[in-house]
Backbone as a ProteinNet text record, in pm:
[ID]
protein_1_A
[PRIMARY]
FFIWTCWKMPYDVEHEITLVKWYVAKVGTKQADGTFKCTFGDIFYDEEAEQIFESLVGSLKAARRNGVLDFKGQMLLMPVHKDVELHLLQPLPEGSKKPDPPKPVQDQ
[TERTIARY]
-313	-363.4	-310.4	-319.8	-270.1	-386.6	-369.8	-467.3	-398.7	-456.6	-399.6	-451.1	-360.5	-399.2	-369.6	-363.5	-340.1	-201.5	-197.8	-70.8	-53.1	56.9	80.3	187.2	160.4	258.8	382.7	501.7	622.6	650.1	570.6	587.7	454.3	448.4	326.6	322.9	240.1	234.4	197.4	101.2	59.3	175	253.7	368.9	473.8	495.1	589.5	545.5	415.3	362.9	383.2	365	391.7	538.9	627.3	770.4	799	734	749.9	707.7	592.7	545.1	649.1	701.9	798.5	924.8	981.8	1110.9	1099.1	989.4	972	959.1	885.6	873.6	1008.1	1084.9	1215.4	1311.8	1321.5	1419	1359.6	1227.6	1160.1	1140.5	1073	1040.2	889.2	845.8	702.3	650.4	537.6	473.6	367	321	221.2	92.8	59.2	-64.5	-46.5	72.8	97.4	153.9	164.5	224.9	377.1	449	595.3	644.1	757.1	820.6	969.3	1020.8	1164.8	1193.1	1317.6	1351	1379.4	1374.4	1408.8	1551.4	1641.7	1779.6	1789.7	1707.5	1709.9	1682.8	1578.7	1543.1	1635.6	1677.4	1765.9	1899.3	1952.6	2083.7	2077.1	1958.5	1947.5	2000.5	2099.3	2165.8	2070.1	1978.5	1884.9	1783.8	1727.6	1630.8	1696	1822.7	1897.4	1898.9	1902.9	1907.7	1768.8	1665.3	1529.5	1457.6	1466.8	1386	1455.5	1387.5	1434.7	1423.4	1312.2	1288.8	1226.1	1309	1259.8	1161.1	1196.2	1108.8	975.3	977.6	853	765.6	826.7	752.3	694.5	771.7	722.7	606.1	616.2	507.5	381.8	398.5	282.8	215.4	295.1	239.1	164.2	216.9	148.9	17.1	17.7	-105.4	-214.5	-173.2	-268.4	-302.9	-256	-290.3	-218.8	-112.4	-37.6	73.7	129.8	246.9	222.4	284.4	274.9	413.4	440.9	562.8	538.1	616	599.7	676.4	621.9	688.8	639.8	683.3	643.9	748.7	874.8	983.9	1081.9	1148.9	1253.1	1383.2	1483.1	1614.2	1721	1819.2	1930.6	2040.5	2112.9	2101.6	2010.3	1952.5	1872.9	1759.1	1691.2	1572.6	1597.1	1721.3	1752.9	1682	1646.5	1581	1428.7	1371.6	1225.5	1168.1	1068.5	1007.3	905.4	916.9	819.4	732.7	601.3	509.3	424.6	449.6	375	242.8	134.9	2.4	-69.2	-36.4	-102.2	2.1	58.2	161.8	104	193.2	154.4	109.4	23.3	-16	107.5	106.7	219.8	242.4	367.6	402.6	399.2	375.2	373.4	511.2	512.1	641.4	697.6	827.5	896.4	849.8	811.5	765.7	882.1	846.2	944.8	993.7	1117.4	1163.9	1078.5	1079.7	999.9	1052.1	959.5	999.1	1063.2	1165.1	1227.8	1128.7	1141.4	1056.1	1108	1018.6	1058.1	1005.3	1087	1045.7	927.5	839.1	718.3	752.3
-4613.1	-4725.5	-4855.4	-4960.3	-5091	-5183.6	-5260.4	-5363.6	-5497.2	-5572.3	-5703.5	-5803.8	-5865.6	-5971.7	-6103.8	-6204.1	-6337.3	-6343.6	-6368.2	-6380.7	-6525.5	-6583.2	-6724.6	-6743.2	-6833.9	-6865.7	-6924.5	-6887	-6938.8	-7084.3	-7141.8	-7282	-7340	-7471.2	-7543.2	-7565.5	-7491.6	-7497.2	-7637.4	-7700.2	-7834.6	-7933.3	-7919.9	-8009.4	-7981.3	-7854.4	-7818.7	-7879.4	-7878	-7935.7	-8087.8	-8150.5	-8294.6	-8323.1	-8238.8	-8254.8	-8237.7	-8140.8	-8121.7	-8248.8	-8303.7	-8427.5	-8538.8	-8553.3	-8660.7	-8644.3	-8524.1	-8503.7	-8497.3	-8445.1	-8448.7	-8593.7	-8674.6	-8816.8	-8888.3	-8849.4	-8913.1	-8889.4	-8766.1	-8734	-8742.9	-8752.4	-8749	-8885.4	-8881.7	-9001.3	-9018.7	-9140.3	-9168.5	-9176.2	-9110.4	-9108.4	-9218.4	-9249.3	-9354.9	-9328	-9200.6	-9165.8	-9160.1	-9196.6	-9198.5	-9069.8	-8965.8	-8840.6	-8852.8	-8750.7	-8750.7	-8622.8	-8632.5	-8514.3	-8515	-8395	-8374.5	-8231.8	-8193.1	-8054.6	-7981.6	-7849.8	-7768.5	-7800.3	-7818.9	-7853.8	-7985.8	-8084.6	-8215.2	-8200.9	-8126.9	-8113.7	-8014.1	-7910.5	-7809.2	-7870.7	-7960.9	-8020.3	-8150.5	-8195.8	-8315.4	-8282.7	-8358	-8327.1	-8329	-8423.1	-8432.4	-8317.3	-8290.6	-8181.3	-8047.7	-8034.1	-7911.6	-7881.1	-7984.9	-7968	-7951.1	-7991.6	-7991.5	-7858.4	-7802.5	-7684.6	-7555.1	-7475.6	-7341.7	-7251.3	-7265.2	-7187.9	-7282	-7346.3	-7442.3	-7376.5	-7261	-7193.6	-7158.2	-7110.9	-7079	-7201.5	-7314.4	-7439.7	-7486.9	-7474.4	-7513.8	-7425.4	-7295.3	-7203.9	-7232.8	-7267.1	-7302.9	-7428.5	-7525.8	-7648.7	-7617	-7525.7	-7487.5	-7416.1	-7325	-7253.4	-7349.8	-7461.7	-7561.4	-7668.3	-7652.4	-7745.8	-7879.3	-7887.1	-8011.2	-8023.6	-7912.4	-7908	-7807.1	-7831.2	-7734.6	-7711.5	-7587.7	-7552.5	-7421.6	-7398	-7275.9	-7160.5	-7040.9	-6921.7	-6882.5	-6765.5	-6712.7	-6738.2	-6746.9	-6759.6	-6863.9	-6928	-7024.3	-6976.2	-6953.2	-6908.3	-6998.5	-7032.7	-7113.7	-7020.5	-7052.5	-7170.1	-7146.3	-7028.8	-6993.7	-7092.3	-7136.1	-7220	-7365.8	-7409.6	-7546.5	-7653.3	-7622	-7720.1	-7707.1	-7619.6	-7606	-7734	-7788.9	-7913.8	-7888.4	-7965.8	-7965.4	-8088.7	-8071	-8181.8	-8197.7	-8305.1	-8334.7	-8398.1	-8323.4	-8366.8	-8454	-8434.9	-8509.2	-8574.4	-8688	-8752.3	-8811.3	-8839.8	-8909.3	-9050.2	-9110.8	-9248.9	-9340	-9437.5	-9529.4	-9597.5	-9608.7	-9670.4	-9574.8	-9446.2	-9348.3	-9340.1	-9325.5	-9312.5	-9173	-9165.5	-9038.1	-8938.3	-8816.9	-8717.5	-8670.6	-8633.4	-8578.3	-8444	-8406.5	-8272.8	-8166.2	-8044.6	-7938.5	-7909	-7869.1	-7831.1	-7693	-7670.5	-7538.7	-7430.9	-7314.8	-7201.6	-7141.2	-7116.5	-7055.2	-6913	-6823.8	-6684	-6675.2	-6582.9	-6563.5	-6489.9
-6427.9	-6351.9	-6411	-6332	-6376.1	-6408.1	-6511.5	-6544.6	-6519.8	-6428.4	-6397.3	-6498.2	-6569.7	-6662.2	-6594.9	-6670.7	-6615.6	-6553	-6422.5	-6351.5	-6315.3	-6356	-6334.6	-6227.5	-6133.7	-6031	-6098.5	-6051	-6113.1	-6077.6	-5987.8	-5953.7	-5912.3	-5911.5	-5877.6	-5726.3	-5656	-5510.4	-5461.8	-5527.1	-5485.3	-5496.3	-5601.3	-5618.2	-5509.7	-5477.9	-5371.2	-5238.1	-5210.9	-5087.6	-5087.6	-5201.6	-5212.5	-5182.9	-5233	-5204.4	-5055.4	-4991.9	-4847	-4774.2	-4812.1	-4749.2	-4762.1	-4881.5	-4907.6	-4823.6	-4824.5	-4757.4	-4605.4	-4552.1	-4406.4	-4361.2	-4436.5	-4402	-4417.7	-4518.4	-4543.4	-4427.6	-4381.5	-4276.3	-4136.5	-4128.1	-3998.4	-3935.5	-3824.2	-3747.7	-3748.8	-3783.7	-3786.4	-3644.4	-3621.6	-3490.7	-3484	-3364.4	-3344.1	-3422.7	-3444.1	-3515.3	-3667.5	-3717.7	-3862.2	-3917.9	-3834.9	-3878.8	-3866.2	-3912.3	-3905.6	-3841	-3771.3	-3713	-3745.8	-3771.7	-3789.1	-3744.2	-3745.2	-3715.5	-3846.4	-3839.6	-3956.3	-4001.4	-3905.7	-3939.1	-4013.1	-3975.8	-4043.6	-4192.3	-4226.7	-4368.8	-4438.8	-4367.3	-4425	-4467.6	-4386.1	-4413.9	-4493.6	-4530.4	-4613.6	-4753.2	-4798.8	-4925.8	-5044.7	-5045.6	-5157.8	-5153.4	-5036.5	-5023.3	-5057.5	-5021.4	-5050.2	-5200.1	-5282.6	-5427.9	-5490.1	-5418	-5473.1	-5454.5	-5333.8	-5301.3	-5339.2	-5421.8	-5456.4	-5333.5	-5262.9	-5140.2	-5037.9	-4959.6	-4861.2	-4765.8	-4712.3	-4616	-4681.1	-4803.9	-4874.5	-4892.8	-4924.8	-4942.3	-4809.3	-4701.1	-4569.1	-4526.1	-4553.1	-4517.2	-4599.8	-4727.6	-4811.2	-4756.6	-4713.7	-4656.2	-4526.2	-4447.4	-4322.8	-4353.3	-4450.4	-4487.8	-4534.2	-4592.2	-4642.4	-4539	-4415.4	-4309.3	-4313.8	-4393.4	-4409.7	-4306.8	-4265.8	-4179.4	-4068.1	-3953.5	-3845.3	-3787.3	-3749.8	-3677.4	-3605.6	-3500.8	-3421.5	-3485.8	-3471.6	-3522.5	-3660.2	-3703.2	-3833.4	-3941.5	-3901.5	-3997.3	-3947.7	-4040.4	-4007.8	-4070.5	-3987.3	-4033.7	-3973.6	-4053.1	-4003.1	-3956.8	-3853.4	-3766	-3646	-3633.9	-3516.2	-3491	-3597.1	-3581.4	-3619.1	-3614.9	-3657	-3575.2	-3450.4	-3363.7	-3360.1	-3443.7	-3448.8	-3508.8	-3439.3	-3483.5	-3594.2	-3701.3	-3810.5	-3791.3	-3792.8	-3772.9	-3898.9	-3971.9	-4094.3	-4055.5	-4069.9	-4025.7	-4127.7	-4256	-4364.3	-4453.4	-4409.9	-4491.8	-4620.2	-4713.1	-4835.1	-4797.5	-4878.2	-4850.1	-4849.3	-4760.6	-4751.6	-4886.3	-4925	-5052.4	-5170.1	-5146.1	-5255.6	-5319.4	-5451.1	-5519.1	-5496	-5506.5	-5488	-5594	-5551.7	-5651	-5739	-5860.4	-5952.5	-5898.7	-5933.8	-5894.2	-5961	-5906.5	-5970.9	-6109.8	-6195.7	-6331.7	-6325.9	-6409.5	-6409.6	-6452.1	-6389.9	-6424.1	-6553.4	-6647.3	-6773.7	-6777.2	-6826.7	-6839.8	-6935.3	-6904.4	-6986.3	-7112.4
[MASK]
++++++++++++++++++++++++++++++++++++++++++++++++++++++++++++++++++++++++++++++++++++++++++++++++++++++++++++

């Protein structure tokens, strides 16, 4: 049998969600209600976001699970889903500083 001991996430999910908020707002268009919209292709092809996210789709799905982001479908794959709209429902407060990049994962 297996005994589960302390299992640590290899990354900080909350920080990844903050990064999603920042980059969707960066590449997106602000809506009248203060939310932001962009396409999956917009964020996927952003040169800076490309260097930041280890798993962009995983980060987007985590943001959706937390009610921060909405998009249609279960999976996002390029180029098939490049035009899928991402809707940032909970943007960062206006004037927020750019979040630091994620810290590198260190082997246990």
